[in-house]
């Protein structure tokens, strides 16, 4: 009881010392009320021995902090509490006997410890809550951005298709109306140039459409019996001329599983393998080597495409599979789809990944890093499920003779 009386005794001195710390007059006025409430609760806590009596006021103070203070992670309350309790101690030393001030010190110490711990925990929780809210907001913004990027690709691709078709149509009409002779053969040369250009543009537009299909989970697969070795041979045939021109050594090693009939979308898988092999060609200097190998795993067949090219930095191993994930300086790349370091919009690998994943497979890359001098090379792994049975009744009906022939 004495302690309470002693505490009451020092209240005016404490109030004046604490409020003189508050520089701003206006704040001082409104804060006196709050300080009195604090002191009342402190008295109650000291009397009852329950330090938690201050909690409600502390929570009020914490939640009245401005957003800026929270954003800047200013820990405002614990230092203020330190001041409050220190001034109680100093005031009691100045006004009371040594015995009385020691008693007060003994009574307020547990309240002080509890108050500082409590406010620190509450403030950290508030920071965590604030950061979580910010993260959620950032995620929503990112998702919205991603969506508008995807919408833009889809709209742009469809808008580009119409004028492209017009250019192709008029170019072939020009050829038809030109009289036979010198002029026609000269025009033919120019028209071939236009055709090559529009062809490349069409490929890019088709890639953009594929990316938006994959983005929106709209890629539908036409399952049919396929053989990986046949697909790979087709890719090799399509790229033979380039491989020759670039003096590359291209080898497909027969591997277990590559000659087995599996169900997959032949056209899409062809596109996926062509993308990876074309990249192998593109990022390997003339005279280099590209090898296709593989192995059979339980339930899966793995195709491994290795090149002796410039390699890929470890931190880019995931990024290259994201749309527009081309790395390096765009202006330094040469143009042309199969030239060394030839340009491209950076959509090939995201499409390949989308196709492989739609089949229930995965794709990843291994490379010791990017080095144009030492050429560490890259190895792409493509894991496809060994789907021996048709995925649905319609496909089963269509290919029954083949499936039963394969079982025999
Ligand atoms: P791009 O149209 O740029 O070739 P891709 O999606 O096919 O787009 O590839 C993305 C990026 O990944 C490329 O720009 C290139 O930097 C890197 N890359 C892909 N394959 C290889 C490879 N075999 N060797 C080195 N870098 C590669």
JSON list of C-alpha atoms in Angstrom, two decimals, residues 117-216:
[
{"chain": "A", "resi": 117, "resn": "UNK", "atom": "CA", "xyz": [8.18, -7.25, -24.11]},
{"chain": "A", "resi": 118, "resn": "UNK", "atom": "CA", "xyz": [4.51, -6.88, -24.89]},
{"chain": "A", "resi": 119, "resn": "UNK", "atom": "CA", "xyz": [4.91, -3.78, -27.09]},
{"chain": "A", "resi": 120, "resn": "UNK", "atom": "CA", "xyz": [7.91, -5.24, -28.94]},
{"chain": "A", "resi": 121, "resn": "UNK", "atom": "CA", "xyz": [5.93, -8.39, -29.78]},
{"chain": "A", "resi": 122, "resn": "UNK", "atom": "CA", "xyz": [2.86, -6.40, -30.80]},
{"chain": "A", "resi": 123, "resn": "UNK", "atom": "CA", "xyz": [4.89, -4.05, -32.97]},
{"chain": "A", "resi": 124, "resn": "UNK", "atom": "CA", "xyz": [6.69, -6.92, -34.71]},
{"chain": "A", "resi": 125, "resn": "UNK", "atom": "CA", "xyz": [3.35, -8.58, -35.36]},
{"chain": "A", "resi": 126, "resn": "UNK", "atom": "CA", "xyz": [2.11, -5.32, -36.85]},
{"chain": "A", "resi": 127, "resn": "UNK", "atom": "CA", "xyz": [5.19, -5.15, -39.11]},
{"chain": "A", "resi": 128, "resn": "UNK", "atom": "CA", "xyz": [4.68, -8.74, -40.22]},
{"chain": "A", "resi": 129, "resn": "UNK", "atom": "CA", "xyz": [1.01, -8.04, -40.90]},
{"chain": "A", "resi": 130, "resn": "UNK", "atom": "CA", "xyz": [1.93, -4.91, -42.84]},
{"chain": "A", "resi": 131, "resn": "UNK", "atom": "CA", "xyz": [4.58, -6.72, -44.90]},
{"chain": "A", "resi": 132, "resn": "UNK", "atom": "CA", "xyz": [2.14, -9.57, -45.60]},
{"chain": "A", "resi": 133, "resn": "UNK", "atom": "CA", "xyz": [-0.46, -7.06, -46.81]},
{"chain": "A", "resi": 134, "resn": "UNK", "atom": "CA", "xyz": [2.15, -5.41, -49.04]},
{"chain": "A", "resi": 135, "resn": "UNK", "atom": "CA", "xyz": [3.20, -8.80, -50.44]},
{"chain": "A", "resi": 136, "resn": "UNK", "atom": "CA", "xyz": [-0.41, -9.69, -51.18]},
{"chain": "A", "resi": 137, "resn": "UNK", "atom": "CA", "xyz": [-0.89, -6.33, -52.93]},
{"chain": "A", "resi": 138, "resn": "UNK", "atom": "CA", "xyz": [2.31, -6.82, -54.92]},
{"chain": "A", "resi": 139, "resn": "UNK", "atom": "CA", "xyz": [1.15, -10.30, -55.92]},
{"chain": "A", "resi": 140, "resn": "UNK", "atom": "CA", "xyz": [-2.20, -8.98, -57.09]},
{"chain": "A", "resi": 141, "resn": "UNK", "atom": "CA", "xyz": [-0.47, -6.22, -59.11]},
{"chain": "A", "resi": 142, "resn": "UNK", "atom": "CA", "xyz": [1.93, -8.74, -60.62]},
{"chain": "A", "resi": 143, "resn": "UNK", "atom": "CA", "xyz": [-0.92, -11.07, -61.54]},
{"chain": "A", "resi": 144, "resn": "UNK", "atom": "CA", "xyz": [-2.77, -8.16, -63.14]},
{"chain": "A", "resi": 145, "resn": "UNK", "atom": "CA", "xyz": [0.38, -7.19, -65.07]},
{"chain": "A", "resi": 146, "resn": "UNK", "atom": "CA", "xyz": [0.95, -10.79, -66.14]},
{"chain": "A", "resi": 147, "resn": "UNK", "atom": "CA", "xyz": [-2.67, -10.98, -67.31]},
{"chain": "A", "resi": 148, "resn": "UNK", "atom": "CA", "xyz": [-2.43, -7.78, -69.34]},
{"chain": "A", "resi": 149, "resn": "UNK", "atom": "CA", "xyz": [0.87, -8.98, -70.84]},
{"chain": "A", "resi": 150, "resn": "UNK", "atom": "CA", "xyz": [-0.80, -12.22, -71.84]},
{"chain": "A", "resi": 151, "resn": "UNK", "atom": "CA", "xyz": [-3.89, -10.38, -73.20]},
{"chain": "A", "resi": 152, "resn": "UNK", "atom": "CA", "xyz": [-1.64, -8.04, -75.16]},
{"chain": "A", "resi": 153, "resn": "UNK", "atom": "CA", "xyz": [0.23, -10.96, -76.75]},
{"chain": "A", "resi": 154, "resn": "UNK", "atom": "CA", "xyz": [-3.02, -12.62, -77.72]},
{"chain": "A", "resi": 155, "resn": "UNK", "atom": "CA", "xyz": [-4.60, -9.45, -79.18]},
{"chain": "A", "resi": 156, "resn": "UNK", "atom": "CA", "xyz": [-1.40, -8.38, -80.96]},
{"chain": "A", "resi": 157, "resn": "UNK", "atom": "CA", "xyz": [-0.95, -11.84, -82.49]},
{"chain": "A", "resi": 158, "resn": "UNK", "atom": "CA", "xyz": [-4.48, -11.94, -83.86]},
{"chain": "A", "resi": 159, "resn": "UNK", "atom": "CA", "xyz": [-4.28, -8.35, -85.11]},
{"chain": "A", "resi": 160, "resn": "UNK", "atom": "CA", "xyz": [-1.00, -9.08, -86.92]},
{"chain": "A", "resi": 161, "resn": "UNK", "atom": "CA", "xyz": [-2.42, -12.15, -88.65]},
{"chain": "A", "resi": 162, "resn": "UNK", "atom": "CA", "xyz": [-4.84, -10.25, -90.91]},
{"chain": "A", "resi": 163, "resn": "UNK", "atom": "CA", "xyz": [-2.36, -7.78, -92.49]},
{"chain": "A", "resi": 164, "resn": "UNK", "atom": "CA", "xyz": [0.14, -10.62, -92.79]},
{"chain": "A", "resi": 165, "resn": "UNK", "atom": "CA", "xyz": [-2.31, -12.69, -94.79]},
{"chain": "A", "resi": 166, "resn": "UNK", "atom": "CA", "xyz": [-3.01, -9.63, -96.98]},
{"chain": "A", "resi": 167, "resn": "UNK", "atom": "CA", "xyz": [0.71, -9.11, -97.72]},
{"chain": "A", "resi": 168, "resn": "UNK", "atom": "CA", "xyz": [1.14, -12.79, -98.57]},
{"chain": "A", "resi": 169, "resn": "UNK", "atom": "CA", "xyz": [-1.95, -12.73, -100.81]},
{"chain": "A", "resi": 170, "resn": "UNK", "atom": "CA", "xyz": [-1.00, -9.56, -102.72]},
{"chain": "A", "resi": 171, "resn": "UNK", "atom": "CA", "xyz": [2.60, -10.73, -103.14]},
{"chain": "A", "resi": 172, "resn": "UNK", "atom": "CA", "xyz": [1.50, -13.91, -104.86]},
{"chain": "A", "resi": 173, "resn": "UNK", "atom": "CA", "xyz": [-0.99, -11.93, -106.99]},
{"chain": "A", "resi": 174, "resn": "UNK", "atom": "CA", "xyz": [1.80, -9.61, -108.21]},
{"chain": "A", "resi": 175, "resn": "UNK", "atom": "CA", "xyz": [3.71, -12.65, -109.37]},
{"chain": "A", "resi": 176, "resn": "UNK", "atom": "CA", "xyz": [0.70, -14.02, -111.21]},
{"chain": "A", "resi": 177, "resn": "UNK", "atom": "CA", "xyz": [-0.05, -10.79, -113.11]},
{"chain": "A", "resi": 178, "resn": "UNK", "atom": "CA", "xyz": [3.50, -10.18, -114.27]},
{"chain": "A", "resi": 179, "resn": "UNK", "atom": "CA", "xyz": [4.14, -11.26, -117.86]},
{"chain": "A", "resi": 180, "resn": "UNK", "atom": "CA", "xyz": [6.65, -14.06, -118.34]},
{"chain": "A", "resi": 181, "resn": "UNK", "atom": "CA", "xyz": [10.19, -12.90, -119.03]},
{"chain": "A", "resi": 182, "resn": "UNK", "atom": "CA", "xyz": [13.04, -10.99, -117.44]},
{"chain": "A", "resi": 183, "resn": "UNK", "atom": "CA", "xyz": [10.86, -8.75, -115.34]},
{"chain": "A", "resi": 184, "resn": "UNK", "atom": "CA", "xyz": [9.02, -11.70, -113.87]},
{"chain": "A", "resi": 185, "resn": "UNK", "atom": "CA", "xyz": [12.16, -13.53, -112.82]},
{"chain": "A", "resi": 186, "resn": "UNK", "atom": "CA", "xyz": [13.55, -10.34, -111.23]},
{"chain": "A", "resi": 187, "resn": "UNK", "atom": "CA", "xyz": [10.28, -9.77, -109.42]},
{"chain": "A", "resi": 188, "resn": "UNK", "atom": "CA", "xyz": [10.35, -13.40, -108.37]},
{"chain": "A", "resi": 189, "resn": "UNK", "atom": "CA", "xyz": [13.58, -12.73, -106.52]},
{"chain": "A", "resi": 190, "resn": "UNK", "atom": "CA", "xyz": [12.03, -9.84, -104.59]},
{"chain": "A", "resi": 191, "resn": "UNK", "atom": "CA", "xyz": [8.87, -11.80, -103.95]},
{"chain": "A", "resi": 192, "resn": "UNK", "atom": "CA", "xyz": [10.93, -14.64, -102.49]},
{"chain": "A", "resi": 193, "resn": "UNK", "atom": "CA", "xyz": [12.42, -12.10, -100.10]},
{"chain": "A", "resi": 194, "resn": "UNK", "atom": "CA", "xyz": [8.94, -10.95, -99.10]},
{"chain": "A", "resi": 195, "resn": "UNK", "atom": "CA", "xyz": [7.89, -14.59, -98.68]},
{"chain": "A", "resi": 196, "resn": "UNK", "atom": "CA", "xyz": [10.86, -15.36, -96.41]},
{"chain": "A", "resi": 197, "resn": "UNK", "atom": "CA", "xyz": [10.07, -12.27, -94.33]},
{"chain": "A", "resi": 198, "resn": "UNK", "atom": "CA", "xyz": [6.36, -12.98, -94.01]},
{"chain": "A", "resi": 199, "resn": "UNK", "atom": "CA", "xyz": [7.12, -16.63, -93.27]},
{"chain": "A", "resi": 200, "resn": "UNK", "atom": "CA", "xyz": [9.36, -15.65, -90.35]},
{"chain": "A", "resi": 201, "resn": "UNK", "atom": "CA", "xyz": [6.75, -13.14, -89.16]},
{"chain": "A", "resi": 202, "resn": "UNK", "atom": "CA", "xyz": [4.08, -15.84, -89.32]},
{"chain": "A", "resi": 203, "resn": "UNK", "atom": "CA", "xyz": [6.27, -18.12, -87.17]},
{"chain": "A", "resi": 204, "resn": "UNK", "atom": "CA", "xyz": [6.60, -15.37, -84.56]},
{"chain": "A", "resi": 205, "resn": "UNK", "atom": "CA", "xyz": [2.85, -14.65, -84.63]},
{"chain": "A", "resi": 206, "resn": "UNK", "atom": "CA", "xyz": [2.15, -18.39, -84.27]},
{"chain": "A", "resi": 207, "resn": "UNK", "atom": "CA", "xyz": [4.57, -18.53, -81.32]},
{"chain": "A", "resi": 208, "resn": "UNK", "atom": "CA", "xyz": [2.73, -15.61, -79.71]},
{"chain": "A", "resi": 209, "resn": "UNK", "atom": "CA", "xyz": [-0.58, -17.43, -80.15]},
{"chain": "A", "resi": 210, "resn": "UNK", "atom": "CA", "xyz": [0.91, -20.63, -78.69]},
{"chain": "A", "resi": 211, "resn": "UNK", "atom": "CA", "xyz": [2.25, -18.72, -75.68]},
{"chain": "A", "resi": 212, "resn": "UNK", "atom": "CA", "xyz": [-1.16, -17.19, -75.00]},
{"chain": "A", "resi": 213, "resn": "UNK", "atom": "CA", "xyz": [-2.81, -20.63, -75.38]},
{"chain": "A", "resi": 214, "resn": "UNK", "atom": "CA", "xyz": [-0.35, -22.07, -72.83]},
{"chain": "A", "resi": 215, "resn": "UNK", "atom": "CA", "xyz": [-0.77, -19.06, -70.51]},
{"chain": "A", "resi": 216, "resn": "UNK", "atom": "CA", "xyz": [-4.50, -19.53, -70.49]}
]
